[in-house]
Amino acid sequence: MRNTALRTQAATAAVTATSLLVALDIDGTLIDSERRIPPGTVETLDLVRAAGHEVVLATGRSLAGLLPIATRLGLTTGWAVCSNGALTVHLDPSAPSGYDIVEARMFDPAPVIRRALDVAPSVRVAIEEVGWGWRTSSPFEPGELNGQQKAVLLPDLMAEPATRIALTAPDLRRCTDALRATGVTVAPQRADWLDITAAGVNKAAALDVVRTHLGIPADRTVAVGDGVNDLDMLTWAERSVAMGHAPPIVRSAADETTGTINQAGALPVLASLVPAVDGSLSPLAAQIATAERTAPGPVVLRVWHGVGPDLCRCEAWTLQDGRWVRHAPIPSGVGITMRAIETAALEAGLPYPRGDEGRRRAQWRSVTGGGPAGFELPLSGL
């Protein structure tokens, strides 16, 4: 496991005055029990990001379980909190594994494992291996754990610090207090399953570290979740929303309740964070229009080429306090051409570029840094 400093882009990226930190649980919030993503979720997440908001996945899943879902959601860059807050990562496709570990909260697993064996001799134990899967005392059923698993001897499970332990045994929840007495955080998942992390670990604590890194005020936070492990996160957020199928204790902790996962309840919450756009616009045009309407100052689009003619990055930048800062990514601007950007800008009804399609290269200005070749297109009057 690598514990790294933040990459330069993560450490120095500015947020604009309008930015929110939007913390989203995954299971039961963005995907259902069959691992289906409700229609419209990815498109709405793209608009939220184009509005300049920082979308942060905050999940009980391990990193190995988060990564494929993040990819399906189109969230391959940005921040994520895994393992109920034990692990914070910065997703980055240019990193060797697609992420950098920002913070890993480790603890000695031996005392709690010994106590678990005392109170529930038949307990099965799994130790999280970050980014790969789990080491286990005996095999778990397929689907019980995210990622791969390898059975090892109990002394080996207790030999090294861990980010998380999963324990399962009949009626194990009755042992919650006994296990907490060893100085760990115990998160019951169901009657026979407990997740164990270091003392003080929860989603809210990890999210507040991310919020501080990003420079987003505490009153610019939104959280959506459905589980008991979301309680701290919902209390932490300035605006908290419980899914309609959440247990009563979770719904009572939130400011609002939305629809169930089967009703795609997260979608109206996400949609409330962005201005309404013409539903007939293409995704690219809608994202450009959203970025232009939410930026606190004049806007330019900055694009960078990769090794070929297609664009590897597309971002909206805005003038804030006398300097240009990155306002938002344009997710649909990746993998397309500059001409497609021009066409979408016109479709969105923006005043720039001017002239006939294909004759607007005079409007593009070269920019340095961020890629082999960068260009800038004004979208609003300066």
mmCIF file of C-alpha atoms in Angstrom:
data_model
loop_
_atom_site.group_PDB
_atom_site.id
_atom_site.type_symbol
_atom_site.label_atom_id
_atom_site.label_comp_id
_atom_site.label_asym_id
_atom_site.label_seq_id
_atom_site.Cartn_x
_atom_site.Cartn_y
_atom_site.Cartn_z
ATOM 1 C CA MET A 1 0.000 0.000 0.000
ATOM 2 C CA ARG A 2 1.270 3.461 -0.882
ATOM 3 C CA ASN A 3 0.592 6.466 1.317
ATOM 4 C CA THR A 4 1.392 9.432 -0.912
ATOM 5 C CA ALA A 5 1.227 13.180 -0.703
ATOM 6 C CA LEU A 6 -1.445 14.776 -2.827
ATOM 7 C CA ARG A 7 -0.567 15.149 -6.465
ATOM 8 C CA THR A 8 0.079 18.723 -7.527
ATOM 9 C CA GLN A 9 -3.288 19.080 -9.237
ATOM 10 C CA ALA A 10 -5.167 17.809 -6.182
ATOM 11 C CA ALA A 11 -3.244 20.019 -3.796
ATOM 12 C CA THR A 12 -3.427 23.262 -5.763
ATOM 13 C CA ALA A 13 -6.765 23.076 -7.578
ATOM 14 C CA ALA A 14 -8.864 26.080 -6.591
ATOM 15 C CA VAL A 15 -12.578 25.975 -5.999
ATOM 16 C CA THR A 16 -14.835 28.859 -6.863
ATOM 17 C CA ALA A 17 -17.078 30.676 -4.430
ATOM 18 C CA THR A 18 -20.113 28.762 -5.677
ATOM 19 C CA SER A 19 -18.656 25.261 -5.124
ATOM 20 C CA LEU A 20 -20.357 22.686 -2.919
ATOM 21 C CA LEU A 21 -18.923 19.462 -1.554
ATOM 22 C CA VAL A 22 -21.516 16.817 -2.458
ATOM 23 C CA ALA A 23 -20.969 13.602 -0.474
ATOM 24 C CA LEU A 24 -22.787 10.578 -1.848
ATOM 25 C CA ASP A 25 -23.183 7.097 -0.437
ATOM 26 C CA ILE A 26 -23.126 4.362 -3.104
ATOM 27 C CA ASP A 27 -25.158 1.260 -2.171
ATOM 28 C CA GLY A 28 -28.814 2.123 -1.801
ATOM 29 C CA THR A 29 -28.184 5.700 -2.921
ATOM 30 C CA LEU A 30 -26.584 5.553 -6.373
ATOM 31 C CA ILE A 31 -26.950 1.823 -7.101
ATOM 32 C CA ASP A 32 -29.616 -0.688 -6.114
ATOM 33 C CA SER A 33 -29.294 -4.167 -4.642
ATOM 34 C CA GLU A 34 -28.794 -5.581 -8.145
ATOM 35 C CA ARG A 35 -25.931 -3.092 -8.741
ATOM 36 C CA ARG A 36 -28.017 -1.178 -11.280
ATOM 37 C CA ILE A 37 -27.543 2.576 -11.657
ATOM 38 C CA PRO A 38 -30.874 4.400 -12.104
ATOM 39 C CA PRO A 39 -31.231 5.947 -15.592
ATOM 40 C CA GLY A 40 -30.126 9.572 -15.708
ATOM 41 C CA THR A 41 -27.744 9.299 -12.746
ATOM 42 C CA VAL A 42 -24.497 9.586 -14.713
ATOM 43 C CA GLU A 43 -25.798 12.474 -16.820
ATOM 44 C CA THR A 44 -26.952 14.371 -13.734
ATOM 45 C CA LEU A 45 -23.650 13.778 -11.945
ATOM 46 C CA ASP A 46 -21.872 15.236 -14.989
ATOM 47 C CA LEU A 47 -24.014 18.380 -14.722
ATOM 48 C CA VAL A 48 -23.310 18.676 -10.985
ATOM 49 C CA ARG A 49 -19.596 18.541 -11.702
ATOM 50 C CA ALA A 50 -19.945 20.995 -14.589
ATOM 51 C CA ALA A 51 -21.575 23.395 -12.114
ATOM 52 C CA GLY A 52 -18.298 23.445 -10.192
ATOM 53 C CA HIS A 53 -19.319 21.176 -7.333
ATOM 54 C CA GLU A 54 -16.976 18.536 -5.894
ATOM 55 C CA VAL A 55 -18.684 15.137 -5.942
ATOM 56 C CA VAL A 56 -17.155 12.848 -3.307
ATOM 57 C CA LEU A 57 -18.205 9.215 -3.085
ATOM 58 C CA ALA A 58 -18.398 8.193 0.587
ATOM 59 C CA THR A 59 -18.946 4.479 1.023
ATOM 60 C CA GLY A 60 -18.576 1.527 3.315
ATOM 61 C CA ARG A 61 -17.176 -0.368 0.346
ATOM 62 C CA SER A 62 -13.493 -1.211 0.182
ATOM 63 C CA LEU A 63 -11.404 0.546 -2.440
ATOM 64 C CA ALA A 64 -11.549 -2.590 -4.610
ATOM 65 C CA GLY A 65 -15.340 -2.395 -4.436
ATOM 66 C CA LEU A 66 -15.496 1.340 -5.080
ATOM 67 C CA LEU A 67 -13.293 1.579 -8.176
ATOM 68 C CA PRO A 68 -15.524 -0.272 -10.691
ATOM 69 C CA ILE A 69 -18.624 1.612 -9.506
ATOM 70 C CA ALA A 70 -16.813 4.957 -9.714
ATOM 71 C CA THR A 71 -15.879 4.134 -13.297
ATOM 72 C CA ARG A 72 -19.494 3.278 -14.166
ATOM 73 C CA LEU A 73 -20.582 6.589 -12.632
ATOM 74 C CA GLY A 74 -18.010 8.513 -14.687
ATOM 75 C CA LEU A 75 -16.142 9.565 -11.543
ATOM 76 C CA THR A 76 -12.592 8.577 -12.423
ATOM 77 C CA THR A 77 -11.120 11.863 -11.162
ATOM 78 C CA GLY A 78 -11.669 13.540 -7.824
ATOM 79 C CA TRP A 79 -12.018 12.406 -4.237
ATOM 80 C CA ALA A 80 -13.487 9.347 -2.567
ATOM 81 C CA VAL A 81 -13.859 8.068 0.984
ATOM 82 C CA CYS A 82 -13.877 4.270 1.376
ATOM 83 C CA SER A 83 -14.203 1.690 4.137
ATOM 84 C CA ASN A 84 -16.513 3.872 6.249
ATOM 85 C CA GLY A 85 -13.884 6.614 6.402
ATOM 86 C CA ALA A 86 -10.753 4.528 7.032
ATOM 87 C CA LEU A 87 -9.365 5.333 3.592
ATOM 88 C CA THR A 88 -9.354 8.574 1.600
ATOM 89 C CA VAL A 89 -8.141 8.509 -1.998
ATOM 90 C CA HIS A 90 -7.747 10.885 -4.892
ATOM 91 C CA LEU A 91 -8.904 9.227 -8.114
ATOM 92 C CA ASP A 92 -6.521 10.011 -10.950
ATOM 93 C CA PRO A 93 -6.341 8.070 -14.249
ATOM 94 C CA SER A 94 -2.683 9.087 -14.652
ATOM 95 C CA ALA A 95 -1.704 7.385 -11.371
ATOM 96 C CA PRO A 96 -0.322 3.826 -11.713
ATOM 97 C CA SER A 97 -3.430 2.200 -10.204
ATOM 98 C CA GLY A 98 -5.878 4.989 -11.034
ATOM 99 C CA TYR A 99 -5.712 6.526 -7.565
ATOM 100 C CA ASP A 100 -3.436 7.990 -4.897
ATOM 101 C CA ILE A 101 -3.913 7.148 -1.241
ATOM 102 C CA VAL A 102 -4.245 10.399 0.676
ATOM 103 C CA GLU A 103 -4.939 9.057 4.160
ATOM 104 C CA ALA A 104 -5.179 5.551 5.606
ATOM 105 C CA ARG A 105 -6.326 5.237 9.223
ATOM 106 C CA MET A 106 -4.617 2.093 10.517
ATOM 107 C CA PHE A 107 -4.979 0.185 13.793
ATOM 108 C CA ASP A 108 -3.734 -2.990 15.476
ATOM 109 C CA PRO A 109 -6.258 -5.739 14.641
ATOM 110 C CA ALA A 110 -5.027 -8.241 17.235
ATOM 111 C CA PRO A 111 -6.951 -7.080 20.358
ATOM 112 C CA VAL A 112 -10.343 -6.922 18.660
ATOM 113 C CA ILE A 113 -9.832 -10.252 16.854
ATOM 114 C CA ARG A 114 -8.937 -11.949 20.126
ATOM 115 C CA ARG A 115 -12.003 -10.461 21.815
ATOM 116 C CA ALA A 116 -14.196 -11.544 18.884
ATOM 117 C CA LEU A 117 -12.922 -15.120 19.221
ATOM 118 C CA ASP A 118 -13.671 -15.026 22.950
ATOM 119 C CA VAL A 119 -17.271 -13.862 22.569
ATOM 120 C CA ALA A 120 -18.060 -15.674 19.295
ATOM 121 C CA PRO A 121 -15.705 -18.649 18.747
ATOM 122 C CA SER A 122 -17.195 -19.402 15.318
ATOM 123 C CA VAL A 123 -16.513 -15.886 14.006
ATOM 124 C CA ARG A 124 -15.034 -15.517 10.539
ATOM 125 C CA VAL A 125 -12.483 -12.731 10.109
ATOM 126 C CA ALA A 126 -11.478 -10.731 7.048
ATOM 127 C CA ILE A 127 -8.728 -8.090 6.918
ATOM 128 C CA GLU A 128 -8.929 -5.530 4.128
ATOM 129 C CA GLU A 129 -6.038 -5.447 1.652
ATOM 130 C CA VAL A 130 -6.315 -1.966 0.143
ATOM 131 C CA GLY A 131 -6.953 -1.973 -3.590
ATOM 132 C CA TRP A 132 -6.882 -5.778 -3.886
ATOM 133 C CA GLY A 133 -9.357 -7.502 -1.600
ATOM 134 C CA TRP A 134 -9.174 -9.366 1.686
ATOM 135 C CA ARG A 135 -7.147 -11.830 3.743
ATOM 136 C CA THR A 136 -9.539 -14.170 5.562
ATOM 137 C CA SER A 137 -9.546 -16.735 8.342
ATOM 138 C CA SER A 138 -11.798 -18.951 6.183
ATOM 139 C CA PRO A 139 -13.532 -18.451 2.826
ATOM 140 C CA PHE A 140 -16.416 -16.012 2.577
ATOM 141 C CA GLU A 141 -19.264 -16.566 0.139
ATOM 142 C CA PRO A 142 -18.997 -14.953 -3.333
ATOM 143 C CA GLY A 143 -20.331 -11.408 -3.166
ATOM 144 C CA GLU A 144 -19.903 -11.060 0.601
ATOM 145 C CA LEU A 145 -16.623 -9.180 0.139
ATOM 146 C CA ASN A 146 -15.561 -6.779 -2.603
ATOM 147 C CA GLY A 147 -12.449 -7.877 -4.454
ATOM 148 C CA GLN A 148 -10.382 -11.028 -4.164
ATOM 149 C CA GLN A 149 -9.751 -13.042 -1.016
ATOM 150 C CA LYS A 150 -7.000 -15.275 0.311
ATOM 151 C CA ALA A 151 -7.265 -17.545 3.362
ATOM 152 C CA VAL A 152 -4.384 -17.203 5.855
ATOM 153 C CA LEU A 153 -3.684 -18.301 9.433
ATOM 154 C CA LEU A 154 -5.106 -16.237 12.279
ATOM 155 C CA PRO A 155 -1.656 -15.208 13.583
ATOM 156 C CA ASP A 156 -0.922 -13.730 10.153
ATOM 157 C CA LEU A 157 -4.201 -11.788 10.223
ATOM 158 C CA MET A 158 -3.160 -10.216 13.519
ATOM 159 C CA ALA A 159 0.430 -9.481 12.580
ATOM 160 C CA GLU A 160 0.108 -6.157 10.713
ATOM 161 C CA PRO A 161 -1.860 -2.901 11.051
ATOM 162 C CA ALA A 162 -5.170 -2.828 9.148
ATOM 163 C CA THR A 163 -7.607 -0.259 7.789
ATOM 164 C CA ARG A 164 -10.670 -2.419 8.385
ATOM 165 C CA ILE A 165 -11.822 -5.783 9.706
ATOM 166 C CA ALA A 166 -15.041 -7.540 8.745
ATOM 167 C CA LEU A 167 -16.441 -9.998 11.296
ATOM 168 C CA THR A 168 -19.364 -12.341 10.759
ATOM 169 C CA ALA A 169 -21.039 -14.852 13.066
ATOM 170 C CA PRO A 170 -24.644 -15.631 14.073
ATOM 171 C CA ASP A 171 -26.145 -12.813 16.167
ATOM 172 C CA LEU A 172 -22.768 -11.047 16.324
ATOM 173 C CA ARG A 173 -24.406 -7.648 16.825
ATOM 174 C CA ARG A 174 -24.994 -8.562 20.479
ATOM 175 C CA CYS A 175 -21.194 -8.349 20.920
ATOM 176 C CA THR A 176 -20.909 -4.755 19.712
ATOM 177 C CA ASP A 177 -20.171 -3.236 23.118
ATOM 178 C CA ALA A 178 -17.623 -5.908 24.007
ATOM 179 C CA LEU A 179 -15.710 -5.233 20.822
ATOM 180 C CA ARG A 180 -15.922 -1.432 21.201
ATOM 181 C CA ALA A 181 -14.286 -1.835 24.601
ATOM 182 C CA THR A 182 -11.043 -2.737 22.801
ATOM 183 C CA GLY A 183 -10.826 0.859 21.538
ATOM 184 C CA VAL A 184 -12.149 0.521 17.983
ATOM 185 C CA THR A 185 -15.099 1.819 15.962
ATOM 186 C CA VAL A 186 -17.775 -0.848 15.398
ATOM 187 C CA ALA A 187 -20.303 -0.341 12.593
ATOM 188 C CA PRO A 188 -23.064 -2.989 12.572
ATOM 189 C CA GLN A 189 -24.097 -3.827 9.009
ATOM 190 C CA ARG A 190 -26.629 -6.500 9.911
ATOM 191 C CA ALA A 191 -27.329 -8.888 12.786
ATOM 192 C CA ASP A 192 -24.466 -11.214 11.848
ATOM 193 C CA TRP A 193 -21.945 -8.714 10.417
ATOM 194 C CA LEU A 194 -19.780 -6.001 11.994
ATOM 195 C CA ASP A 195 -17.253 -3.678 10.337
ATOM 196 C CA ILE A 196 -14.329 -2.619 12.532
ATOM 197 C CA THR A 197 -12.139 0.453 11.981
ATOM 198 C CA ALA A 198 -9.810 2.588 14.107
ATOM 199 C CA ALA A 199 -11.178 4.725 16.926
ATOM 200 C CA GLY A 200 -12.853 7.913 15.682
ATOM 201 C CA VAL A 201 -13.153 6.722 12.085
ATOM 202 C CA ASN A 202 -16.353 7.551 10.215
ATOM 203 C CA LYS A 203 -17.388 9.087 6.905
ATOM 204 C CA ALA A 204 -17.863 12.550 8.397
ATOM 205 C CA ALA A 205 -14.333 12.786 9.806
ATOM 206 C CA ALA A 206 -12.814 11.747 6.479
ATOM 207 C CA LEU A 207 -15.047 14.099 4.497
ATOM 208 C CA ASP A 208 -14.060 17.022 6.664
ATOM 209 C CA VAL A 209 -10.410 16.395 5.814
ATOM 210 C CA VAL A 210 -11.342 16.501 2.113
ATOM 211 C CA ARG A 211 -13.394 19.650 2.645
ATOM 212 C CA THR A 212 -10.419 21.334 4.318
ATOM 213 C CA HIS A 213 -8.047 20.304 1.508
ATOM 214 C CA LEU A 214 -10.439 21.794 -1.027
ATOM 215 C CA GLY A 215 -11.057 24.995 0.919
ATOM 216 C CA ILE A 216 -14.834 24.580 0.841
ATOM 217 C CA PRO A 217 -16.653 26.224 3.792
ATOM 218 C CA ALA A 218 -18.458 23.943 6.228
ATOM 219 C CA ASP A 219 -21.796 25.487 5.272
ATOM 220 C CA ARG A 220 -21.305 24.485 1.610
ATOM 221 C CA THR A 221 -21.780 20.739 2.139
ATOM 222 C CA VAL A 222 -24.483 18.327 0.992
ATOM 223 C CA ALA A 223 -24.802 14.625 1.857
ATOM 224 C CA VAL A 224 -27.135 11.863 0.662
ATOM 225 C CA GLY A 225 -27.259 8.386 2.199
ATOM 226 C CA ASP A 226 -29.443 5.542 3.389
ATOM 227 C CA GLY A 227 -27.560 3.529 5.992
ATOM 228 C CA VAL A 228 -26.752 3.644 9.687
ATOM 229 C CA ASN A 229 -23.102 4.170 8.699
ATOM 230 C CA ASP A 230 -24.248 7.448 7.089
ATOM 231 C CA LEU A 231 -25.523 8.961 10.352
ATOM 232 C CA ASP A 232 -22.331 10.904 11.121
ATOM 233 C CA MET A 233 -22.135 12.131 7.530
ATOM 234 C CA LEU A 234 -25.739 13.341 7.568
ATOM 235 C CA THR A 235 -25.209 15.161 10.852
ATOM 236 C CA TRP A 236 -22.009 16.739 9.484
ATOM 237 C CA ALA A 237 -23.517 18.123 6.276
ATOM 238 C CA GLU A 238 -25.176 21.530 6.103
ATOM 239 C CA ARG A 239 -27.891 19.943 3.931
ATOM 240 C CA SER A 240 -28.549 16.265 4.585
ATOM 241 C CA VAL A 241 -30.899 14.002 2.643
ATOM 242 C CA ALA A 242 -31.973 10.468 3.539
ATOM 243 C CA MET A 243 -33.223 8.040 0.946
ATOM 244 C CA GLY A 244 -36.879 7.089 1.286
ATOM 245 C CA HIS A 245 -36.133 3.456 2.126
ATOM 246 C CA ALA A 246 -33.641 4.352 4.883
ATOM 247 C CA PRO A 247 -34.348 3.151 8.441
ATOM 248 C CA PRO A 248 -36.303 5.585 10.641
ATOM 249 C CA ILE A 249 -33.180 6.496 12.643
ATOM 250 C CA VAL A 250 -31.466 7.642 9.443
ATOM 251 C CA ARG A 251 -34.465 9.560 8.137
ATOM 252 C CA SER A 252 -34.869 11.331 11.465
ATOM 253 C CA ALA A 253 -31.211 12.432 11.377
ATOM 254 C CA ALA A 254 -31.537 14.081 7.961
ATOM 255 C CA ASP A 255 -32.951 17.474 7.031
ATOM 256 C CA GLU A 256 -34.920 15.971 4.138
ATOM 257 C CA THR A 257 -36.162 12.640 2.844
ATOM 258 C CA THR A 258 -36.238 11.904 -0.866
ATOM 259 C CA GLY A 259 -37.555 8.930 -2.856
ATOM 260 C CA THR A 260 -36.312 5.370 -2.543
ATOM 261 C CA ILE A 261 -33.534 3.911 -4.675
ATOM 262 C CA ASN A 262 -36.218 2.264 -6.854
ATOM 263 C CA GLN A 263 -37.641 5.748 -7.407
ATOM 264 C CA ALA A 264 -34.153 7.125 -8.225
ATOM 265 C CA GLY A 265 -34.457 9.344 -5.156
ATOM 266 C CA ALA A 266 -30.958 10.800 -5.445
ATOM 267 C CA LEU A 267 -31.735 12.373 -8.842
ATOM 268 C CA PRO A 268 -34.012 15.228 -7.704
ATOM 269 C CA VAL A 269 -31.492 16.091 -4.994
ATOM 270 C CA LEU A 270 -28.660 16.283 -7.534
ATOM 271 C CA ALA A 271 -30.835 18.193 -9.995
ATOM 272 C CA SER A 272 -31.562 20.798 -7.306
ATOM 273 C CA LEU A 273 -27.854 21.683 -7.247
ATOM 274 C CA VAL A 274 -27.711 22.875 -10.866
ATOM 275 C CA PRO A 275 -29.666 25.407 -12.919
ATOM 276 C CA ALA A 276 -32.361 24.025 -15.207
ATOM 277 C CA VAL A 277 -31.136 23.525 -18.766
ATOM 278 C CA ASP A 278 -32.964 22.864 -22.005
ATOM 279 C CA GLY A 279 -33.658 19.136 -22.087
ATOM 280 C CA SER A 280 -33.122 19.058 -25.848
ATOM 281 C CA LEU A 281 -29.438 20.014 -25.529
ATOM 282 C CA SER A 282 -26.764 17.403 -26.093
ATOM 283 C CA PRO A 283 -24.897 16.354 -22.920
ATOM 284 C CA LEU A 284 -21.853 18.387 -23.988
ATOM 285 C CA ALA A 285 -23.869 21.529 -24.696
ATOM 286 C CA ALA A 286 -25.772 21.140 -21.418
ATOM 287 C CA GLN A 287 -22.534 20.859 -19.455
ATOM 288 C CA ILE A 288 -21.005 23.909 -21.170
ATOM 289 C CA ALA A 289 -24.165 25.928 -20.538
ATOM 290 C CA THR A 290 -24.214 24.825 -16.892
ATOM 291 C CA ALA A 291 -20.580 25.809 -16.384
ATOM 292 C CA GLU A 292 -21.126 29.227 -17.967
ATOM 293 C CA ARG A 293 -24.241 29.930 -15.886
ATOM 294 C CA THR A 294 -22.758 28.869 -12.529
ATOM 295 C CA ALA A 295 -19.323 30.483 -12.729
ATOM 296 C CA PRO A 296 -18.942 33.635 -10.602
ATOM 297 C CA GLY A 297 -17.190 35.536 -13.406
ATOM 298 C CA PRO A 298 -16.377 35.480 -17.132
ATOM 299 C CA VAL A 299 -15.741 31.975 -18.473
ATOM 300 C CA VAL A 300 -13.295 30.407 -20.893
ATOM 301 C CA LEU A 301 -13.073 26.780 -21.956
ATOM 302 C CA ARG A 302 -9.590 25.318 -21.758
ATOM 303 C CA VAL A 303 -8.829 22.123 -23.644
ATOM 304 C CA TRP A 304 -5.758 19.964 -24.004
ATOM 305 C CA HIS A 305 -4.828 17.412 -26.641
ATOM 306 C CA GLY A 306 -3.454 14.006 -25.769
ATOM 307 C CA VAL A 307 -1.239 12.063 -28.141
ATOM 308 C CA GLY A 308 -3.800 12.262 -30.972
ATOM 309 C CA PRO A 309 -6.332 14.783 -32.289
ATOM 310 C CA ASP A 310 -8.901 14.130 -29.555
ATOM 311 C CA LEU A 311 -8.994 16.113 -26.334
ATOM 312 C CA CYS A 312 -7.733 14.579 -23.099
ATOM 313 C CA ARG A 313 -9.024 17.374 -20.839
ATOM 314 C CA CYS A 314 -11.746 19.981 -21.075
ATOM 315 C CA GLU A 315 -12.381 22.475 -18.286
ATOM 316 C CA ALA A 316 -14.225 25.716 -17.630
ATOM 317 C CA TRP A 317 -12.106 28.448 -16.044
ATOM 318 C CA THR A 318 -13.419 31.668 -14.549
ATOM 319 C CA LEU A 319 -12.074 35.025 -13.466
ATOM 320 C CA GLN A 320 -12.313 35.239 -9.673
ATOM 321 C CA ASP A 321 -10.698 37.927 -7.512
ATOM 322 C CA GLY A 322 -8.581 39.070 -10.424
ATOM 323 C CA ARG A 323 -7.134 35.677 -11.352
ATOM 324 C CA TRP A 324 -8.170 32.762 -13.520
ATOM 325 C CA VAL A 325 -9.163 29.630 -11.575
ATOM 326 C CA ARG A 326 -10.509 26.272 -12.642
ATOM 327 C CA HIS A 327 -14.282 26.298 -12.197
ATOM 328 C CA ALA A 328 -15.367 22.866 -13.403
ATOM 329 C CA PRO A 329 -14.581 19.890 -15.605
ATOM 330 C CA ILE A 330 -16.621 19.337 -18.747
ATOM 331 C CA PRO A 331 -16.863 15.517 -18.622
ATOM 332 C CA SER A 332 -18.262 15.080 -22.152
ATOM 333 C CA GLY A 333 -15.444 17.228 -23.540
ATOM 334 C CA VAL A 334 -12.931 14.384 -23.177
ATOM 335 C CA GLY A 335 -12.233 12.206 -26.212
ATOM 336 C CA ILE A 336 -13.774 14.587 -28.763
ATOM 337 C CA THR A 337 -12.484 17.312 -31.096
ATOM 338 C CA MET A 338 -12.215 21.079 -30.806
ATOM 339 C CA ARG A 339 -14.801 21.436 -33.566
ATOM 340 C CA ALA A 340 -17.281 19.435 -31.474
ATOM 341 C CA ILE A 341 -16.666 21.898 -28.626
ATOM 342 C CA GLU A 342 -17.422 24.808 -30.971
ATOM 343 C CA THR A 343 -20.615 23.200 -32.197
ATOM 344 C CA ALA A 344 -21.796 22.506 -28.635
ATOM 345 C CA ALA A 345 -21.040 26.093 -27.560
ATOM 346 C CA LEU A 346 -23.240 27.378 -30.370
ATOM 347 C CA GLU A 347 -25.937 24.827 -29.522
ATOM 348 C CA ALA A 348 -25.914 26.156 -25.955
ATOM 349 C CA GLY A 349 -26.557 29.656 -27.312
ATOM 350 C CA LEU A 350 -23.378 31.195 -25.907
ATOM 351 C CA PRO A 351 -22.072 34.441 -27.450
ATOM 352 C CA TYR A 352 -18.670 33.007 -28.338
ATOM 353 C CA PRO A 353 -17.258 31.723 -30.646
ATOM 354 C CA ARG A 354 -18.375 33.947 -33.515
ATOM 355 C CA GLY A 355 -18.277 33.381 -37.216
ATOM 356 C CA ASP A 356 -19.139 30.396 -39.342
ATOM 357 C CA GLU A 357 -18.580 26.897 -38.016
ATOM 358 C CA GLY A 358 -15.060 25.739 -38.818
ATOM 359 C CA ARG A 359 -13.858 29.360 -39.224
ATOM 360 C CA ARG A 360 -13.447 30.209 -35.590
ATOM 361 C CA ARG A 361 -9.870 29.167 -34.931
ATOM 362 C CA ALA A 362 -8.974 32.821 -34.501
ATOM 363 C CA GLN A 363 -11.061 32.728 -31.330
ATOM 364 C CA TRP A 364 -8.897 29.977 -29.778
ATOM 365 C CA ARG A 365 -5.851 31.105 -27.804
ATOM 366 C CA SER A 366 -2.901 28.925 -26.847
ATOM 367 C CA VAL A 367 -2.345 28.140 -23.169
ATOM 368 C CA THR A 368 0.670 26.527 -21.531
ATOM 369 C CA GLY A 369 0.766 23.674 -19.049
ATOM 370 C CA GLY A 370 -1.552 20.767 -18.434
ATOM 371 C CA GLY A 371 -0.829 18.790 -21.598
ATOM 372 C CA PRO A 372 1.049 18.580 -24.909
ATOM 373 C CA ALA A 373 -1.096 21.306 -26.495
ATOM 374 C CA GLY A 374 -3.603 23.555 -24.785
ATOM 375 C CA PHE A 375 -6.116 26.059 -26.147
ATOM 376 C CA GLU A 376 -8.601 28.467 -24.669
ATOM 377 C CA LEU A 377 -11.983 29.539 -26.019
ATOM 378 C CA PRO A 378 -13.821 32.533 -24.475
ATOM 379 C CA LEU A 379 -17.474 31.808 -23.693
ATOM 380 C CA SER A 380 -18.560 35.142 -22.238
ATOM 381 C CA GLY A 381 -17.618 38.768 -22.676
ATOM 382 C CA LEU A 382 -14.526 39.891 -20.800
#
